[in-house]
mmCIF file of N, CA and C in Angstrom:
data_model
loop_
_atom_site.group_PDB
_atom_site.id
_atom_site.type_symbol
_atom_site.label_atom_id
_atom_site.label_comp_id
_atom_site.label_asym_id
_atom_site.label_seq_id
_atom_site.Cartn_x
_atom_site.Cartn_y
_atom_site.Cartn_z
ATOM 1 N N MET A 1091 56.603 247.940 -108.896
ATOM 2 C CA MET A 1091 55.792 248.699 -107.966
ATOM 3 C C MET A 1091 54.354 248.177 -107.932
ATOM 4 N N PHE A 1092 53.821 247.815 -109.086
ATOM 5 C CA PHE A 1092 52.449 247.317 -109.144
ATOM 6 C C PHE A 1092 52.282 246.040 -108.329
ATOM 7 N N ALA A 1093 53.258 245.118 -108.419
ATOM 8 C CA ALA A 1093 53.161 243.852 -107.684
ATOM 9 C C ALA A 1093 53.134 244.104 -106.184
ATOM 10 N N THR A 1094 53.903 245.053 -105.698
ATOM 11 C CA THR A 1094 53.926 245.363 -104.267
ATOM 12 C C THR A 1094 52.567 245.863 -103.808
ATOM 13 N N ASN A 1095 51.946 246.750 -104.548
ATOM 14 C CA ASN A 1095 50.628 247.263 -104.179
ATOM 15 C C ASN A 1095 49.580 246.159 -104.170
ATOM 16 N N ARG A 1096 49.673 245.258 -105.117
ATOM 17 C CA ARG A 1096 48.716 244.147 -105.187
ATOM 18 C C ARG A 1096 48.844 243.257 -103.958
ATOM 19 N N PHE A 1097 50.079 242.960 -103.535
ATOM 20 C CA PHE A 1097 50.269 242.103 -102.373
ATOM 21 C C PHE A 1097 49.893 242.794 -101.075
ATOM 22 N N LEU A 1098 50.063 244.080 -101.005
ATOM 23 C CA LEU A 1098 49.697 244.806 -99.794
ATOM 24 C C LEU A 1098 48.186 244.856 -99.604
ATOM 25 N N SER A 1099 47.420 244.856 -100.670
ATOM 26 C CA SER A 1099 45.971 244.918 -100.545
ATOM 27 C C SER A 1099 45.343 243.548 -100.327
ATOM 28 N N ALA A 1100 46.070 242.474 -100.534
ATOM 29 C CA ALA A 1100 45.518 241.122 -100.384
ATOM 30 C C ALA A 1100 44.985 240.854 -98.976
ATOM 31 N N PRO A 1101 45.698 241.179 -97.889
ATOM 32 C CA PRO A 1101 45.140 240.911 -96.557
ATOM 33 C C PRO A 1101 43.829 241.651 -96.291
ATOM 34 N N LYS A 1102 43.705 242.879 -96.778
ATOM 35 C CA LYS A 1102 42.465 243.628 -96.598
ATOM 36 C C LYS A 1102 41.319 242.946 -97.320
ATOM 37 N N THR A 1103 41.579 242.464 -98.526
ATOM 38 C CA THR A 1103 40.552 241.783 -99.311
ATOM 39 C C THR A 1103 40.145 240.491 -98.625
ATOM 40 N N LEU A 1104 41.103 239.733 -98.140
ATOM 41 C CA LEU A 1104 40.796 238.482 -97.455
ATOM 42 C C LEU A 1104 40.002 238.739 -96.185
ATOM 43 N N SER A 1105 40.351 239.769 -95.441
ATOM 44 C CA SER A 1105 39.611 240.102 -94.230
ATOM 45 C C SER A 1105 38.166 240.457 -94.551
ATOM 46 N N PHE A 1106 37.970 241.237 -95.578
ATOM 47 C CA PHE A 1106 36.621 241.622 -95.977
ATOM 48 C C PHE A 1106 35.813 240.401 -96.404
ATOM 49 N N GLU A 1107 36.446 239.510 -97.167
ATOM 50 C CA GLU A 1107 35.752 238.304 -97.622
ATOM 51 C C GLU A 1107 35.400 237.398 -96.449
ATOM 52 N N LEU A 1108 36.289 237.279 -95.480
ATOM 53 C CA LEU A 1108 36.001 236.458 -94.306
ATOM 54 C C LEU A 1108 34.839 237.036 -93.515
ATOM 55 N N VAL A 1109 34.796 238.337 -93.331
ATOM 56 C CA VAL A 1109 33.680 238.982 -92.637
ATOM 57 C C VAL A 1109 32.379 238.749 -93.397
ATOM 58 N N ALA A 1110 32.432 238.842 -94.707
ATOM 59 C CA ALA A 1110 31.230 238.614 -95.521
ATOM 60 C C ALA A 1110 30.710 237.196 -95.342
ATOM 61 N N VAL A 1111 31.601 236.219 -95.286
ATOM 62 C CA VAL A 1111 31.193 234.829 -95.070
ATOM 63 C C VAL A 1111 30.622 234.658 -93.669
ATOM 64 N N LEU A 1112 31.302 235.182 -92.674
ATOM 65 C CA LEU A 1112 30.841 235.022 -91.289
ATOM 66 C C LEU A 1112 29.488 235.676 -91.054
ATOM 67 N N GLU A 1113 29.214 236.773 -91.747
ATOM 68 C CA GLU A 1113 27.922 237.442 -91.580
ATOM 69 C C GLU A 1113 26.765 236.595 -92.096
ATOM 70 N N ARG A 1114 27.041 235.706 -93.016
ATOM 71 C CA ARG A 1114 25.980 234.850 -93.579
ATOM 72 C C ARG A 1114 25.696 233.622 -92.728
ATOM 73 N N LEU A 1115 26.567 233.323 -91.783
ATOM 74 C CA LEU A 1115 26.393 232.145 -90.938
ATOM 75 C C LEU A 1115 25.570 232.485 -89.698
ATOM 76 N N SER A 1116 24.896 231.485 -89.182
ATOM 77 C CA SER A 1116 24.188 231.660 -87.906
ATOM 78 C C SER A 1116 25.238 231.758 -86.803
ATOM 79 N N PRO A 1117 24.863 232.242 -85.618
ATOM 80 C CA PRO A 1117 25.838 232.311 -84.519
ATOM 81 C C PRO A 1117 26.496 230.953 -84.214
ATOM 82 N N LEU A 1118 25.705 229.895 -84.207
ATOM 83 C CA LEU A 1118 26.264 228.572 -83.947
ATOM 84 C C LEU A 1118 27.222 228.149 -85.051
ATOM 85 N N GLU A 1119 26.864 228.410 -86.307
ATOM 86 C CA GLU A 1119 27.744 228.070 -87.421
ATOM 87 C C GLU A 1119 29.040 228.861 -87.361
ATOM 88 N N ARG A 1120 28.973 230.111 -86.914
ATOM 89 C CA ARG A 1120 30.196 230.922 -86.757
ATOM 90 C C ARG A 1120 31.129 230.306 -85.729
ATOM 91 N N VAL A 1121 30.561 229.894 -84.600
ATOM 92 C CA VAL A 1121 31.375 229.284 -83.541
ATOM 93 C C VAL A 1121 32.062 228.026 -84.060
ATOM 94 N N VAL A 1122 31.304 227.183 -84.733
ATOM 95 C CA VAL A 1122 31.871 225.940 -85.262
ATOM 96 C C VAL A 1122 32.948 226.247 -86.299
ATOM 97 N N PHE A 1123 32.688 227.172 -87.191
ATOM 98 C CA PHE A 1123 33.664 227.543 -88.222
ATOM 99 C C PHE A 1123 34.952 228.059 -87.592
ATOM 100 N N VAL A 1124 34.831 228.974 -86.641
ATOM 101 C CA VAL A 1124 36.025 229.562 -86.014
ATOM 102 C C VAL A 1124 36.785 228.518 -85.202
ATOM 103 N N PHE A 1125 36.095 227.730 -84.399
ATOM 104 C CA PHE A 1125 36.771 226.710 -83.593
ATOM 105 C C PHE A 1125 37.469 225.686 -84.480
ATOM 106 N N CYS A 1126 36.792 225.263 -85.531
ATOM 107 C CA CYS A 1126 37.358 224.257 -86.427
ATOM 108 C C CYS A 1126 38.602 224.782 -87.132
ATOM 109 N N ASN A 1127 38.541 226.004 -87.629
ATOM 110 C CA ASN A 1127 39.648 226.556 -88.404
ATOM 111 C C ASN A 1127 40.741 227.204 -87.560
ATOM 112 N N THR A 1128 40.393 227.784 -86.441
ATOM 113 C CA THR A 1128 41.392 228.464 -85.620
ATOM 114 C C THR A 1128 42.099 227.518 -84.667
ATOM 115 N N PHE A 1129 41.320 226.663 -84.002
ATOM 116 C CA PHE A 1129 41.882 225.780 -82.982
ATOM 117 C C PHE A 1129 42.082 224.353 -83.483
ATOM 118 N N ASP A 1130 41.775 224.095 -84.770
ATOM 119 C CA ASP A 1130 41.944 222.782 -85.383
ATOM 120 C C ASP A 1130 41.216 221.690 -84.602
ATOM 121 N N LEU A 1131 39.999 222.007 -84.153
ATOM 122 C CA LEU A 1131 39.176 221.039 -83.435
ATOM 123 C C LEU A 1131 38.300 220.281 -84.419
ATOM 124 N N THR A 1132 37.992 219.030 -84.088
ATOM 125 C CA THR A 1132 37.067 218.260 -84.913
ATOM 126 C C THR A 1132 35.642 218.655 -84.538
ATOM 127 N N PHE A 1133 34.693 218.284 -85.393
ATOM 128 C CA PHE A 1133 33.294 218.589 -85.097
ATOM 129 C C PHE A 1133 32.837 217.876 -83.828
ATOM 130 N N ASP A 1134 33.337 216.672 -83.598
ATOM 131 C CA ASP A 1134 32.978 215.940 -82.380
ATOM 132 C C ASP A 1134 33.483 216.660 -81.128
ATOM 133 N N GLU A 1135 34.704 217.194 -81.184
ATOM 134 C CA GLU A 1135 35.254 217.940 -80.044
ATOM 135 C C GLU A 1135 34.445 219.207 -79.783
ATOM 136 N N ILE A 1136 34.091 219.906 -80.839
ATOM 137 C CA ILE A 1136 33.296 221.127 -80.691
ATOM 138 C C ILE A 1136 31.928 220.788 -80.122
ATOM 139 N N ALA A 1137 31.324 219.713 -80.612
ATOM 140 C CA ALA A 1137 30.000 219.303 -80.129
ATOM 141 C C ALA A 1137 30.042 218.930 -78.658
ATOM 142 N N SER A 1138 31.092 218.265 -78.209
ATOM 143 C CA SER A 1138 31.169 217.874 -76.801
ATOM 144 C C SER A 1138 31.363 219.089 -75.897
ATOM 145 N N VAL A 1139 32.124 220.064 -76.360
ATOM 146 C CA VAL A 1139 32.331 221.281 -75.575
ATOM 147 C C VAL A 1139 31.057 222.111 -75.532
ATOM 148 N N ALA A 1140 30.371 222.201 -76.668
ATOM 149 C CA ALA A 1140 29.158 223.011 -76.758
ATOM 150 C C ALA A 1140 27.915 222.234 -76.353
ATOM 151 N N ASP A 1141 28.089 220.952 -75.990
ATOM 152 C CA ASP A 1141 26.975 220.090 -75.586
ATOM 153 C C ASP A 1141 25.924 220.015 -76.692
ATOM 154 N N LEU A 1142 26.383 219.733 -77.902
ATOM 155 C CA LEU A 1142 25.509 219.659 -79.068
ATOM 156 C C LEU A 1142 25.470 218.235 -79.605
ATOM 157 N N GLU A 1143 24.384 217.916 -80.241
ATOM 158 C CA GLU A 1143 24.267 216.642 -80.945
ATOM 159 C C GLU A 1143 23.623 216.921 -82.283
ATOM 160 N N GLY A 1144 23.762 216.008 -83.214
ATOM 161 C CA GLY A 1144 23.120 216.154 -84.505
ATOM 162 C C GLY A 1144 24.118 216.034 -85.628
ATOM 163 N N PRO A 1145 23.655 216.295 -86.847
ATOM 164 C CA PRO A 1145 24.550 216.148 -88.011
ATOM 165 C C PRO A 1145 25.638 217.190 -88.013
ATOM 166 N N GLN A 1146 26.763 216.816 -88.555
ATOM 167 C CA GLN A 1146 27.906 217.715 -88.616
ATOM 168 C C GLN A 1146 27.774 218.610 -89.843
ATOM 169 N N PRO A 1147 28.091 219.903 -89.705
ATOM 170 C CA PRO A 1147 28.049 220.786 -90.872
ATOM 171 C C PRO A 1147 29.120 220.409 -91.870
ATOM 172 N N ASP A 1148 28.879 220.673 -93.126
ATOM 173 C CA ASP A 1148 29.825 220.369 -94.189
ATOM 174 C C ASP A 1148 30.448 221.664 -94.688
ATOM 175 N N PHE A 1149 31.612 222.039 -94.119
ATOM 176 C CA PHE A 1149 32.280 223.275 -94.519
ATOM 177 C C PHE A 1149 33.204 223.003 -95.646
#
């Protein structure tokens, strides 16, 4: 029973941790983080879509 409760609470913990990380990022860093991780885009692809230039963030 204990193992089941532990696994059920894991998604809530991960969601909270992700929100905590996203809150620390600037709006631009959030966009890059989400696009890179959700849509599997490279930094160059994100930069061309967002019309950005400069150094790539190191996530």
